[in-house]
Coordinates of C-alpha atoms in Angstrom, one line a residue:
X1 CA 204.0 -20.5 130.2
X2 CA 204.3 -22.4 126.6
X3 CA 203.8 -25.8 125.9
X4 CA 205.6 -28.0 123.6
X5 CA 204.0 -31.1 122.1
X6 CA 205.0 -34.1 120.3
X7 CA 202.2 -36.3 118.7
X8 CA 202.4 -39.2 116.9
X9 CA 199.4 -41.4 115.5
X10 CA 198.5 -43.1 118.5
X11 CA 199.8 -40.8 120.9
X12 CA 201.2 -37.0 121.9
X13 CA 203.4 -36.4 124.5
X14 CA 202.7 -32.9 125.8
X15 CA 205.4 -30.5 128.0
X16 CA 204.2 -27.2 129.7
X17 CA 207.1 -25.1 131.3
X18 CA 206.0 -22.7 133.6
X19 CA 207.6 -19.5 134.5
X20 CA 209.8 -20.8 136.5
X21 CA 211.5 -23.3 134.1
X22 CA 209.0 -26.1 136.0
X23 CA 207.7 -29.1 133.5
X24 CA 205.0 -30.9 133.6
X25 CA 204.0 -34.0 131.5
X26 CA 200.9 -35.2 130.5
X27 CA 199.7 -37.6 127.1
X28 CA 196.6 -37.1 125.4
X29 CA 196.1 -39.7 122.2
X30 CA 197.5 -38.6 118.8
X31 CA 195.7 -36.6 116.2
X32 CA 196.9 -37.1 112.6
X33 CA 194.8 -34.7 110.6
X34 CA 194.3 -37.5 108.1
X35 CA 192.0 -39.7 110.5
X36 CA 191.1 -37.0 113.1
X37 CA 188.9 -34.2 112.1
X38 CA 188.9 -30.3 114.2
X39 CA 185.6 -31.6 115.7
X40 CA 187.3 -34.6 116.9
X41 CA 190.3 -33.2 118.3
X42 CA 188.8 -30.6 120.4
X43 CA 186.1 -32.9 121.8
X44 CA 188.8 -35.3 123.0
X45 CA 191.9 -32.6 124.1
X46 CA 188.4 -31.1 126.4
X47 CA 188.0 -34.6 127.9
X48 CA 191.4 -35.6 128.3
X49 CA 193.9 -32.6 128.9
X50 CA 194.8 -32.5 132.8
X51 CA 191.8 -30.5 135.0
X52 CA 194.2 -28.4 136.6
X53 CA 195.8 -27.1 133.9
X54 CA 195.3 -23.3 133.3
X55 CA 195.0 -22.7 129.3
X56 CA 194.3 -19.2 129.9
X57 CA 198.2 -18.4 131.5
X58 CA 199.1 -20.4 128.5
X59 CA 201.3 -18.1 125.9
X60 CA 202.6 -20.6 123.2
X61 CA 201.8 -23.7 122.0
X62 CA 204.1 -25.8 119.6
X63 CA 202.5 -28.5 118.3
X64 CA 204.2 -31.2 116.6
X65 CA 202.5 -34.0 114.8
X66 CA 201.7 -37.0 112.5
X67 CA 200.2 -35.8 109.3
X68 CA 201.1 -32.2 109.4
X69 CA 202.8 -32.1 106.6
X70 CA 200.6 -29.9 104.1
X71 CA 199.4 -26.1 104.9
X72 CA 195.7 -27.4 105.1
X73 CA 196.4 -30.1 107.4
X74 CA 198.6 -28.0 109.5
X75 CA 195.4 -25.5 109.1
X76 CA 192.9 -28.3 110.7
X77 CA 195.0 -28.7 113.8
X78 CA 196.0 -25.2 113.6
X79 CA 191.8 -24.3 114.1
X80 CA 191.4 -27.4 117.1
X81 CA 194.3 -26.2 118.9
X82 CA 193.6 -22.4 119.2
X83 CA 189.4 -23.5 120.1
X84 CA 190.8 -25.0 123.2
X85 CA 194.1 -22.4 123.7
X86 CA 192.4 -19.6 123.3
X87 CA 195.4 -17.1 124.7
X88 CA 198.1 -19.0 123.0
X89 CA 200.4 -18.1 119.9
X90 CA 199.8 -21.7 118.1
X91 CA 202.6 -23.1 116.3
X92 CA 201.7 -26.4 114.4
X93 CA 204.7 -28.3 112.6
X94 CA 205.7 -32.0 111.3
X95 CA 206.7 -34.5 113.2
X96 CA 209.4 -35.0 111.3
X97 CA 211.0 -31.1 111.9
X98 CA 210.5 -32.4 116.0
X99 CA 212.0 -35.6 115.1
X100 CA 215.1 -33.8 113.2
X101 CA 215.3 -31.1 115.8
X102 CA 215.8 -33.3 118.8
X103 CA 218.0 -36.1 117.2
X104 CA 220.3 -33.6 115.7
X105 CA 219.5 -30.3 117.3
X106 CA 221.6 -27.2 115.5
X107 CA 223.4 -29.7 113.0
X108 CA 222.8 -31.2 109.9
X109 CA 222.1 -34.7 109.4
X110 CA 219.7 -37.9 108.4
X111 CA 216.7 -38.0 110.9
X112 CA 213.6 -40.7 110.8
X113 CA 210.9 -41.8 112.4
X114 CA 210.3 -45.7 113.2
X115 CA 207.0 -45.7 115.1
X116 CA 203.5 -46.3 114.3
X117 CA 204.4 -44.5 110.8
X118 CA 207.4 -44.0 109.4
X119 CA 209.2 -41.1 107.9
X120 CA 212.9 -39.7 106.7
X121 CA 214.8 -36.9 106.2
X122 CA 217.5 -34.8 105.5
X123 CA 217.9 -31.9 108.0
X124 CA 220.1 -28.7 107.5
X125 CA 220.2 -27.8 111.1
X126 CA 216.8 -25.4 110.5
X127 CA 214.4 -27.1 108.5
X128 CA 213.7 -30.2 106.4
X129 CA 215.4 -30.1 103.5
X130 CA 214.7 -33.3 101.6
X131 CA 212.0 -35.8 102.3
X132 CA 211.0 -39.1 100.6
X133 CA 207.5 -39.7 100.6
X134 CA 206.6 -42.4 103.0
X135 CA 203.5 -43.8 101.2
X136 CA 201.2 -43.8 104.5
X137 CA 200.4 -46.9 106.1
X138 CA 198.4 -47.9 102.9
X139 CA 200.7 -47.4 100.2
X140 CA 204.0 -47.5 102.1
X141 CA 205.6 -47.1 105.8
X142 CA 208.0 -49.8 105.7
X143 CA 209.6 -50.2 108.8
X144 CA 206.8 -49.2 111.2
X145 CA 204.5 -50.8 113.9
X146 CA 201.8 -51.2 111.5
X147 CA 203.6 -52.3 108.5
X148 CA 205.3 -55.1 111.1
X149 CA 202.1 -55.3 112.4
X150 CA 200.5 -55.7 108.5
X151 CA 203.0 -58.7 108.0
X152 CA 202.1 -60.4 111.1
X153 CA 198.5 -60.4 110.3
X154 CA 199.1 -61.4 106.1
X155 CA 200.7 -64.1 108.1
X156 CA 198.1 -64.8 110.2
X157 CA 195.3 -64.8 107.3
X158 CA 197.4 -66.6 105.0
X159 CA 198.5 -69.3 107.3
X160 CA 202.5 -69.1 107.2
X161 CA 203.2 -68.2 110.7
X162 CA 204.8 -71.1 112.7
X163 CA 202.4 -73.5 114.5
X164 CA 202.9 -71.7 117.8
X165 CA 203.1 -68.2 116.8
X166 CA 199.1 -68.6 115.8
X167 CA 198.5 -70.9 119.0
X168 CA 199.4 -68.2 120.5
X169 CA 198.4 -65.0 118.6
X170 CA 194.8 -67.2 119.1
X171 CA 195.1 -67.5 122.3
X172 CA 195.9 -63.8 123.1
X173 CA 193.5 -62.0 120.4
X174 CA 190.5 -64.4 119.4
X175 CA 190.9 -63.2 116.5
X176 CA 189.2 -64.5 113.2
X177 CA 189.9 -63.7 109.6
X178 CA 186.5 -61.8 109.5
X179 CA 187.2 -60.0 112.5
X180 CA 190.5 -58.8 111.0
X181 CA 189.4 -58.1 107.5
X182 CA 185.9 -55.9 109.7
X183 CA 188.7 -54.2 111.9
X184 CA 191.5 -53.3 108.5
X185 CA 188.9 -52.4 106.0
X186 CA 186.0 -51.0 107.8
X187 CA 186.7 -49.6 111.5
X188 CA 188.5 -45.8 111.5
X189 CA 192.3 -46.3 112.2
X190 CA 193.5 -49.1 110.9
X191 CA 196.9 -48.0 110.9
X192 CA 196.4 -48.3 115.1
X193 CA 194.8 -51.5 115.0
X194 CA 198.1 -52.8 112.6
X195 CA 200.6 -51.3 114.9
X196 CA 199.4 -52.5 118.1
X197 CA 200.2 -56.0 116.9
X198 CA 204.0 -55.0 117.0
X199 CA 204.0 -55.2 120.5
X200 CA 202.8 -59.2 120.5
X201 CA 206.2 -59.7 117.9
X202 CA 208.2 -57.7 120.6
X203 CA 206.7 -60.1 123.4
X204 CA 206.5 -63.2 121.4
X205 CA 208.8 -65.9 123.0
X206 CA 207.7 -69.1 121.2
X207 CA 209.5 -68.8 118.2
X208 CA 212.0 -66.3 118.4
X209 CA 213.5 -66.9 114.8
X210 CA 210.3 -65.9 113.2
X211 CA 209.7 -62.4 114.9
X212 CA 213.3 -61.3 114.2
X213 CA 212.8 -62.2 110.6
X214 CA 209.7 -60.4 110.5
X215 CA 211.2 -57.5 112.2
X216 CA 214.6 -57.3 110.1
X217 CA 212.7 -57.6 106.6
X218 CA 210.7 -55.1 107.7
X219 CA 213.7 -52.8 108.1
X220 CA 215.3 -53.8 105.1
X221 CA 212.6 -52.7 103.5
X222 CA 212.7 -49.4 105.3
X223 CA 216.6 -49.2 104.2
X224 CA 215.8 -50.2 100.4
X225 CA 212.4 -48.2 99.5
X226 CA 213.4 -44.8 101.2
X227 CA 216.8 -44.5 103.0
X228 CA 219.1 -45.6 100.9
X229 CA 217.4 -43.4 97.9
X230 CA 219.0 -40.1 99.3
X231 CA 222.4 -38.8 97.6
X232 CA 224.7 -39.7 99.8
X233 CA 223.2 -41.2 101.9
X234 CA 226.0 -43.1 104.1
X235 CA 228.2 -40.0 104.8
X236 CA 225.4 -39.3 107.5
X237 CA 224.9 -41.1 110.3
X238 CA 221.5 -43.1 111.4
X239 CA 219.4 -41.3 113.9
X240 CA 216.0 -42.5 114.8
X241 CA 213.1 -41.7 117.2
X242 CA 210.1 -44.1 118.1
X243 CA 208.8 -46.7 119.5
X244 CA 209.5 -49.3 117.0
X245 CA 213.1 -48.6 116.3
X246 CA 214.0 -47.9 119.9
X247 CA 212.7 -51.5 121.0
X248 CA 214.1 -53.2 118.0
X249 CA 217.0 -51.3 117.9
X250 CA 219.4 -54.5 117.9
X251 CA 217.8 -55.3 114.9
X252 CA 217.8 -52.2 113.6
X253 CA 221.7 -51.4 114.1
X254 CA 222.6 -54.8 112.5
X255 CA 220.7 -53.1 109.4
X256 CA 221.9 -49.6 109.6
X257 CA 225.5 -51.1 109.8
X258 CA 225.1 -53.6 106.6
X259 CA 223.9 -51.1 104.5
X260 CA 227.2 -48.4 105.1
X261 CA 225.8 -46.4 107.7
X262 CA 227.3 -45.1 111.6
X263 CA 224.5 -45.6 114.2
X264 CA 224.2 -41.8 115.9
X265 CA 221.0 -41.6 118.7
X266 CA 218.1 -44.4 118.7
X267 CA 215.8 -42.7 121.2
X268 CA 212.3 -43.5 122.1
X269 CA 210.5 -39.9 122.2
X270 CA 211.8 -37.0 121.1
X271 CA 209.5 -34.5 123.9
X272 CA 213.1 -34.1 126.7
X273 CA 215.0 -33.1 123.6
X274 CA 212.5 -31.0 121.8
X275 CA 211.5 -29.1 125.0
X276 CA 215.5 -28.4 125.4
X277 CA 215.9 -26.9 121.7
X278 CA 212.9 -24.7 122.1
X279 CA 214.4 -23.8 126.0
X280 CA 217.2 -22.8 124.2
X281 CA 216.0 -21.7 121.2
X282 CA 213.3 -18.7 122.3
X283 CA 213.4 -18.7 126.1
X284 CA 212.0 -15.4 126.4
X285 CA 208.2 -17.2 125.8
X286 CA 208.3 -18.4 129.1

């Protein structure tokens, strides 16, 4: 049996397929090496990985995930993963190489990443072969839940949303300045805590106008800080995978198309896809 595992920074979407080509889906949260520590992550796979499932029958593990994009942080998952898989082979890769492999599978192309982070690439049908640094949730990640989710709240604080967008982001969050500033600048994971806000600019109803704008400058951002700074950039075509661009995709295309690009796949999670390249890639694992 392997497994096959996609995890972002709030969540991982896990696959085990059993000897007989069965699969089975579970989700655990998301461990991004840069907030989680080894500790961390094995305490909370322990509690929250399903009780019936047999680690020990368990050959392979392929983990992909937020943050794994340096040999030692790779390393720190790495170490977490085989404490808890003890008769696995532990792969640990980037997100971005699961994003790239099931957007564009064997074929060469521009992949990205529009979910609680974001990240970009150009893939040569194996491996990443040029990345732009996104800049983290701190210095960068335009396009993402939590850098929508950073302009909602500068909003907020600053007091430029429309009357009822704050009637109502009161009315759902009771929420003060303090209690925002405690949360960003003090409590682990920011970057969650500015993400989840996305969601209330997804359901927000009251002023429609606003939340689009908020939205589309956020991608135009996305398109003018990173994607558009790869050669050649618009004889690709524009393939995406999370959260935030899937639900925003109508946004999103409008974007993709003013700045010279073809839209290819918008898909939420990558896991179906991902499970099928490595099914098709090595399935003598099994």
């Amino acid at each position: 049996m392997i497994i096959i595992a996609d995890g972002g920074s709030t969540k991982t979407n896990w696959c085990l397929v059993t000897e007989e080509g069965k699969k089975v889906y579970f989700n655990t949260e998301g461990y991004n090496p840069y907030f989680s520590s080894t500790e961390y992550i094995i305490q909370s796979l322990n509690e929250s990985l399903p009780t019936d499932l047999q680690k020990d029958e368990i050959t392979e593990v392929n983990y992909y995930g937020a943050g794994c994009s340096t040999p030692d942080m790779r390393n720190l998952v790495k170490v977490a993963m085989e404490a808890v898989f003890t008769k696995s082979k532990v792969y640990i890769g980037h997100d971005l190489l699961a994003a790239a492999r099931a957007l564009l599978g064997n074929n060469e192309g521009f992949a990205a990443i529009l979910g609680t982070g974001t990240n970009t690439c150009i893939y040569d049908g194996k491996d990443v072969v040029q990345n732009i640094d996104s800049g983290a949730y701190i210095l960068g990640d335009e396009g993402s839940g939590c850098y929508i989710g950073k302009k909602l709240l500068t909003d907020y604080l600053r007091g430029y949303m429309p009357e009822p967008v704050r009637n109502l982001f009161w009315e759902t969050f009771k929420l003060t300045p303090d209690d925002i500033n405690e949360q960003v600048y003090t409590q682990p994971r920011a970057n969650r805590f500015c993400a989840s806000f996305s969601k209330f600019v997804y359901d927000n109803n009251v002023h429609i106008e606003y939340s689009r704008n908020l939205v589309r400058t956020s991608f135009e951002d996305f398109f003018r800080n990173l994607v558009t700074h790869y050669p050649d950039y618009q004889k690709y075509t524009f393939n995406c995978i999370g959260s935030v661009g899937y639900n925003f995709r109508n946004v999103l295309e409008e974007v993709v198309t003013e700045n010279g690009m073809v839209v290819g796949n918008i898909i939420r999670s990558p896991i179906d896809n991902l499970v099928k390249f490595h099914l098709e890639l090595s399935p003598s694992s099994l």
